[in-house]
Coordinates of C-alpha atoms in Angstrom, one line a residue:
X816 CA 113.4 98.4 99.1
X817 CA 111.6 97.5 102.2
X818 CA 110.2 94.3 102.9
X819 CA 106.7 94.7 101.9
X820 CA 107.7 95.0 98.5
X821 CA 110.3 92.2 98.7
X822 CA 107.4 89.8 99.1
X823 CA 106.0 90.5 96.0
X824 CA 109.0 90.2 93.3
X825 CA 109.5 86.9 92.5
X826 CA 113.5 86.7 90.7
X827 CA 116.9 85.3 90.6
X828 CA 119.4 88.0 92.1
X829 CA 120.6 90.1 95.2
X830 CA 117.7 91.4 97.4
X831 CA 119.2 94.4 97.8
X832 CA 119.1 95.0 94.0
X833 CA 119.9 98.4 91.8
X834 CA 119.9 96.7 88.5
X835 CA 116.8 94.9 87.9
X836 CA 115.6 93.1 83.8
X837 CA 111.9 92.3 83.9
X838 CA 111.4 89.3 81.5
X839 CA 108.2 87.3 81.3
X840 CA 109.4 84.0 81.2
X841 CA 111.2 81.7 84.0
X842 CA 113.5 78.6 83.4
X843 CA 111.1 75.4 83.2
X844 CA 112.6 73.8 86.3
X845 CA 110.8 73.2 90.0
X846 CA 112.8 75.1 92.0
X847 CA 112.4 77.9 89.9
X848 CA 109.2 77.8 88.5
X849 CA 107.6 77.3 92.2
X850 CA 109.3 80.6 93.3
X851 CA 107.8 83.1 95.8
X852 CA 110.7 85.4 96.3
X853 CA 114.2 86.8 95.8
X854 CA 116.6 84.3 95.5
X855 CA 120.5 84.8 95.0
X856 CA 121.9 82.2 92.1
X857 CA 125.0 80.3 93.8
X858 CA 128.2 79.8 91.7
X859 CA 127.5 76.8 89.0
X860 CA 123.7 77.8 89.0
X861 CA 124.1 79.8 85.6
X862 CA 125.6 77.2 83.8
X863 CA 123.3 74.4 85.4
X864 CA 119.8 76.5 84.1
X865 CA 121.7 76.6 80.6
X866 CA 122.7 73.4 80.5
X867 CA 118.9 72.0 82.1
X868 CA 117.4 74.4 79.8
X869 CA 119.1 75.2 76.5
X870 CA 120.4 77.6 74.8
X871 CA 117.9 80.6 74.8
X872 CA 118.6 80.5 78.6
X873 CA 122.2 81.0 78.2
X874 CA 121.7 83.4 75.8
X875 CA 119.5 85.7 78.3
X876 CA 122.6 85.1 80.3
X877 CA 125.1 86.1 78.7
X878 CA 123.8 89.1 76.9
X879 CA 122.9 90.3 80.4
X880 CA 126.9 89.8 81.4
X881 CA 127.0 91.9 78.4
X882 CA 125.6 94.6 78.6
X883 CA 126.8 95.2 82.5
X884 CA 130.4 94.9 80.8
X885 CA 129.3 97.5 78.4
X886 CA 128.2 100.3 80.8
X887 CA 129.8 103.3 80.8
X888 CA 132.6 102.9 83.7
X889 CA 132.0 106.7 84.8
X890 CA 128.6 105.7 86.2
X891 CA 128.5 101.7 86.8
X892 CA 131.2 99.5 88.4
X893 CA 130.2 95.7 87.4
X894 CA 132.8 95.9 84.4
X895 CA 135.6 96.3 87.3
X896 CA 134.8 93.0 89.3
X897 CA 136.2 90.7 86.6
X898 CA 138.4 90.6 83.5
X899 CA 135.8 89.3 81.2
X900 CA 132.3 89.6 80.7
X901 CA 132.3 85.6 80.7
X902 CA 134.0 85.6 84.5
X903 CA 131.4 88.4 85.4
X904 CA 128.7 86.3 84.6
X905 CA 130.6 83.0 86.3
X906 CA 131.4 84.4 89.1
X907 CA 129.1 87.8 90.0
X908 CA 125.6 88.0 87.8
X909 CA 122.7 87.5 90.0
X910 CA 125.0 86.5 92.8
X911 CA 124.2 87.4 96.5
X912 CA 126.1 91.7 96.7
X913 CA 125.6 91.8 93.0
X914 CA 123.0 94.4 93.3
X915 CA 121.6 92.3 89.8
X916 CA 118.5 90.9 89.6
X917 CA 116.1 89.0 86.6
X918 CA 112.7 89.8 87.8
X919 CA 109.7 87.7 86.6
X920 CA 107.1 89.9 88.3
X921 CA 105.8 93.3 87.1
X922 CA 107.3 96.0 88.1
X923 CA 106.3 97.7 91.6
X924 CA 106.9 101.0 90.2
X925 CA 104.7 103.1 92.2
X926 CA 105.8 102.2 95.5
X927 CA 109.3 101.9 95.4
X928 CA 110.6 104.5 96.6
X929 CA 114.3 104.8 95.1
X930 CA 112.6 106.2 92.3
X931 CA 113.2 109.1 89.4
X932 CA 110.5 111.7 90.5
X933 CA 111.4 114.8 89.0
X934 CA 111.9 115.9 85.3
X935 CA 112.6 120.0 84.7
X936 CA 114.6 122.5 82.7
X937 CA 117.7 124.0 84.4
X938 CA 118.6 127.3 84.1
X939 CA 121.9 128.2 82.0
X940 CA 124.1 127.7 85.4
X941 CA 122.9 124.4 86.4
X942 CA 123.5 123.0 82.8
X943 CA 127.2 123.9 82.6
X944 CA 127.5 122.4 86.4
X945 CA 126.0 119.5 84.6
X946 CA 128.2 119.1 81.8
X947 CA 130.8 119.1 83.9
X948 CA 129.6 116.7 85.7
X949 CA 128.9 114.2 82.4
X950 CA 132.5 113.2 81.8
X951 CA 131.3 111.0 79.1
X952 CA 130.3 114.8 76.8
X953 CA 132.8 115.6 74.7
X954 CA 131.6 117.8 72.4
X955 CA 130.9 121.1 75.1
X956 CA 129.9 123.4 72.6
X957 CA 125.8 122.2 72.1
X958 CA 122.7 123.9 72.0
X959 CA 122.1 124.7 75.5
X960 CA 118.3 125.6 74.8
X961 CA 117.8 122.3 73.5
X962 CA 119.8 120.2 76.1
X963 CA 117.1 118.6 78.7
X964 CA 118.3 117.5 82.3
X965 CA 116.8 115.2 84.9
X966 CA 117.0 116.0 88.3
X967 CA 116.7 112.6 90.2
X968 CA 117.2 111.2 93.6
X969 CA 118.6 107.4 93.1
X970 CA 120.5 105.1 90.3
X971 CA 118.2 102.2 90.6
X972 CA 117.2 101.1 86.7
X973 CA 114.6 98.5 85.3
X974 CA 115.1 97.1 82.1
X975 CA 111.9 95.3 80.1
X976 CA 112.9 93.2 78.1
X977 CA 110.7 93.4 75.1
X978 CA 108.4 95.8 73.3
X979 CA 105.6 92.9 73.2
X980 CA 106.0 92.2 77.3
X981 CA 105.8 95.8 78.1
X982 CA 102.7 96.1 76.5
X983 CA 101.7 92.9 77.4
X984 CA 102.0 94.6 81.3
X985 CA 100.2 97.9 79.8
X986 CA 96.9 96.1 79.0
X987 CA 97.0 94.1 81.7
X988 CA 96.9 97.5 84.2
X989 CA 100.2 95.7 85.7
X990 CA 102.5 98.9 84.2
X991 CA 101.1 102.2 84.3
X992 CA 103.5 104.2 83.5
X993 CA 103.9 106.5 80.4
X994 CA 106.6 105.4 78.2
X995 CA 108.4 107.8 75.5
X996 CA 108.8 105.0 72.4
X997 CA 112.1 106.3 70.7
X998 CA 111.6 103.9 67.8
X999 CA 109.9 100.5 67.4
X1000 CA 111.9 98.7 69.7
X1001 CA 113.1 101.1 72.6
X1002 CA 111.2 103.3 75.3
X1003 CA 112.5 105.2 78.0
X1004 CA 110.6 107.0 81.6
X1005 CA 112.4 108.9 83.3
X1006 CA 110.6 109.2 86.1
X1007 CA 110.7 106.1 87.4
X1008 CA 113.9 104.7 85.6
X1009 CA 112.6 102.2 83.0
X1010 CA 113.3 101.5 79.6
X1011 CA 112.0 99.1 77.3
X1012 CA 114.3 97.5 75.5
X1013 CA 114.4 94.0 72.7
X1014 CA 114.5 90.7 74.6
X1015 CA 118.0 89.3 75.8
X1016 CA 119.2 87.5 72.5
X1017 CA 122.1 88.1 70.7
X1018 CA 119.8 88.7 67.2
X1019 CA 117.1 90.8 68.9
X1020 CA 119.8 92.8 71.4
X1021 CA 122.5 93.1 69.4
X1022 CA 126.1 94.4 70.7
X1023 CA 125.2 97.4 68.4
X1024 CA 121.8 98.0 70.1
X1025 CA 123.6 97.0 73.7
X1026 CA 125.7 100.3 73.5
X1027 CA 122.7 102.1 72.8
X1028 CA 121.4 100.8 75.7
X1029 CA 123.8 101.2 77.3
X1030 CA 124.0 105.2 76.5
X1031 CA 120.2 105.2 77.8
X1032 CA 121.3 103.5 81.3
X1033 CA 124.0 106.3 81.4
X1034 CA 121.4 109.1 80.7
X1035 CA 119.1 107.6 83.3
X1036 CA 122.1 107.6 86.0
X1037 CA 122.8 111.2 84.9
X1038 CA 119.9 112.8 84.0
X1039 CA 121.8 114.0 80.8
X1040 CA 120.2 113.0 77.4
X1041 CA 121.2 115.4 75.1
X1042 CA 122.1 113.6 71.8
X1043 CA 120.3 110.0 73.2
X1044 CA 116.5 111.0 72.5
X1045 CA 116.1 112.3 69.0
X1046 CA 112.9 111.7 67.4
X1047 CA 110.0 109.9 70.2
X1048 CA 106.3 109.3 70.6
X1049 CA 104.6 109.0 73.6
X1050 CA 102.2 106.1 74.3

C-alpha cells in the first residue's frame, strides 16, 4: 500500500497490513478517538481498551483472535505464532509485523492495488491443476462444470463487520462495490477481496458462523469456492 493511501485509513494495526476488519465504531478514549493514521497497539494496549472500555471491546477482540486461530493453516499462518488464541491476541493482534489491522475508515477499494481483479472460468486442465492445488478438497470427484475459479494476484482480505455498516457505506457512496449476499448476514466480492460478515460478538459471530468464515477467507486466498457459495443474490 503506498503512502498516499496510508494517510487516509485511520486503525489500530501493522502498516503494512494483509488482514484488514472494517468496523464503524472506535474505543471512546482520546488517543484513539483523535486518530489520523495507522497505529500499531503495544503489548498491554488490548487489555487496557477492554478494561477502559468494557466488555463489547474485548469481545471485538477476542473474536478477532478467533477467527485468525480458525483459519485454515494451508493458507494463513497467524495460528502458528502462539499456542492459544488468547496468547495470539496478547502477544501478536494488531501488533507492529502482524500484518492485522481494525480499520475505522471505509475501505479504499479502488485504489489499492493488491487487489482481486479477475474472475473467469478455467478450462478442464486448469481446474484439476487447481484442485490440486486446494489441499483443503477432499472430495475430488465434483462437478467440474459447476466448479467456479478465481484467478487473482494477492491474499490481502477485508472483512466488514456487519450487514447494517456495509450498507451503511453503500448509501453513503463510501463502498461501491457489488456484493454477492449469500444469505442475510454474509456477502462476499471477489474482485476486490471483501466479505461482509456479522459484527465481532460472540452471539452475532458465532464459532459456528467463524468457520464459515473462515471457509470464505480460504476461498478468497484460493480462488476455489466450489461447495462455499450455494444459493446468492446480488445487490
Amino acid at each position: 500500500m503506498n503512502n498516499h493511501i496510508k494517510n487516509k485509513v485511520v486503525a489500530l494495526g501493522d502498516t503494512q497490513f494483509t488482514f484488514a476488519v472494517y468496523i464503524a465504531n472506535q474505543p471512546k478514549m482520546p488517543e484513539y478517538e483523535s486518530l489520523k493514521h495507522i497505529m500499531p497497539l503495544q503489548l498491554g494496549e488490548i487489555d487496557s481498551i477492554g478494561k477502559a472500555c468494557g466488555n463489547g471491546w474485548r469481545k471485538v477482540f477476542n473474536v478477532y483472535a478467533k477467527l485468525l486461530y480458525a483459519l485454515d493453516k494451508n493458507h494463513f499462518h497467524f495460528s502458528e505464532l502462539a499456542p492459544t488464541w488468547q496468547q495470539y491476541r496478547d502477544q501478536f493482534l494488531l501488533q507492529k509485523n502482524s500484518t492485522t489491522a481494525l480499520i475505522f475508515t471505509p475501505p479504499c477499494l479502488n485504489n489499492i492495488e493488491s487487489s482481486y481483479v479477475e474472475n473467469s472460468y478455467l478450462d478442464n486442465s486448469e481446474i484439476e491443476n487447481k484442485l490440486i492445488e486446494c489441499s483443503h478438497v477432499e472430495n475430488t470427484n465434483v462437478d467440474k462444470s459447476k466448479v467456479r475459479i478465481h484467478k487473482i494476484k494477492n491474499k490481502t482480505v477485508h472483512i466488514i463487520c456487519g450487514r447494517t455498516y456495509a450498507k451503511k457505506m453503500i448509501n453513503d457512496g463510501q463502498l461501491s462495490i457489488d456484493l454477492l449476499w449469500l444469505d442475510e448476514e454474509f456477502a462476499i466480492n471477489f474482485e476486490h477481496a471483501v466479505i461482509v460478515c456479522p459484527y465481532f460478538d460472540y452471539r452475532q459471530l458465532s464459532n459456528q458462523k467463524i468457520q464459515r468464515l473462515s471457509s470464505l477467507l480460504s476461498a478468497l486466498v484460493t480462488g476455489y469456492d466450489e461447495g462455499v457459495i450455494a444459493t446468492a443474490e446480488g445487490e
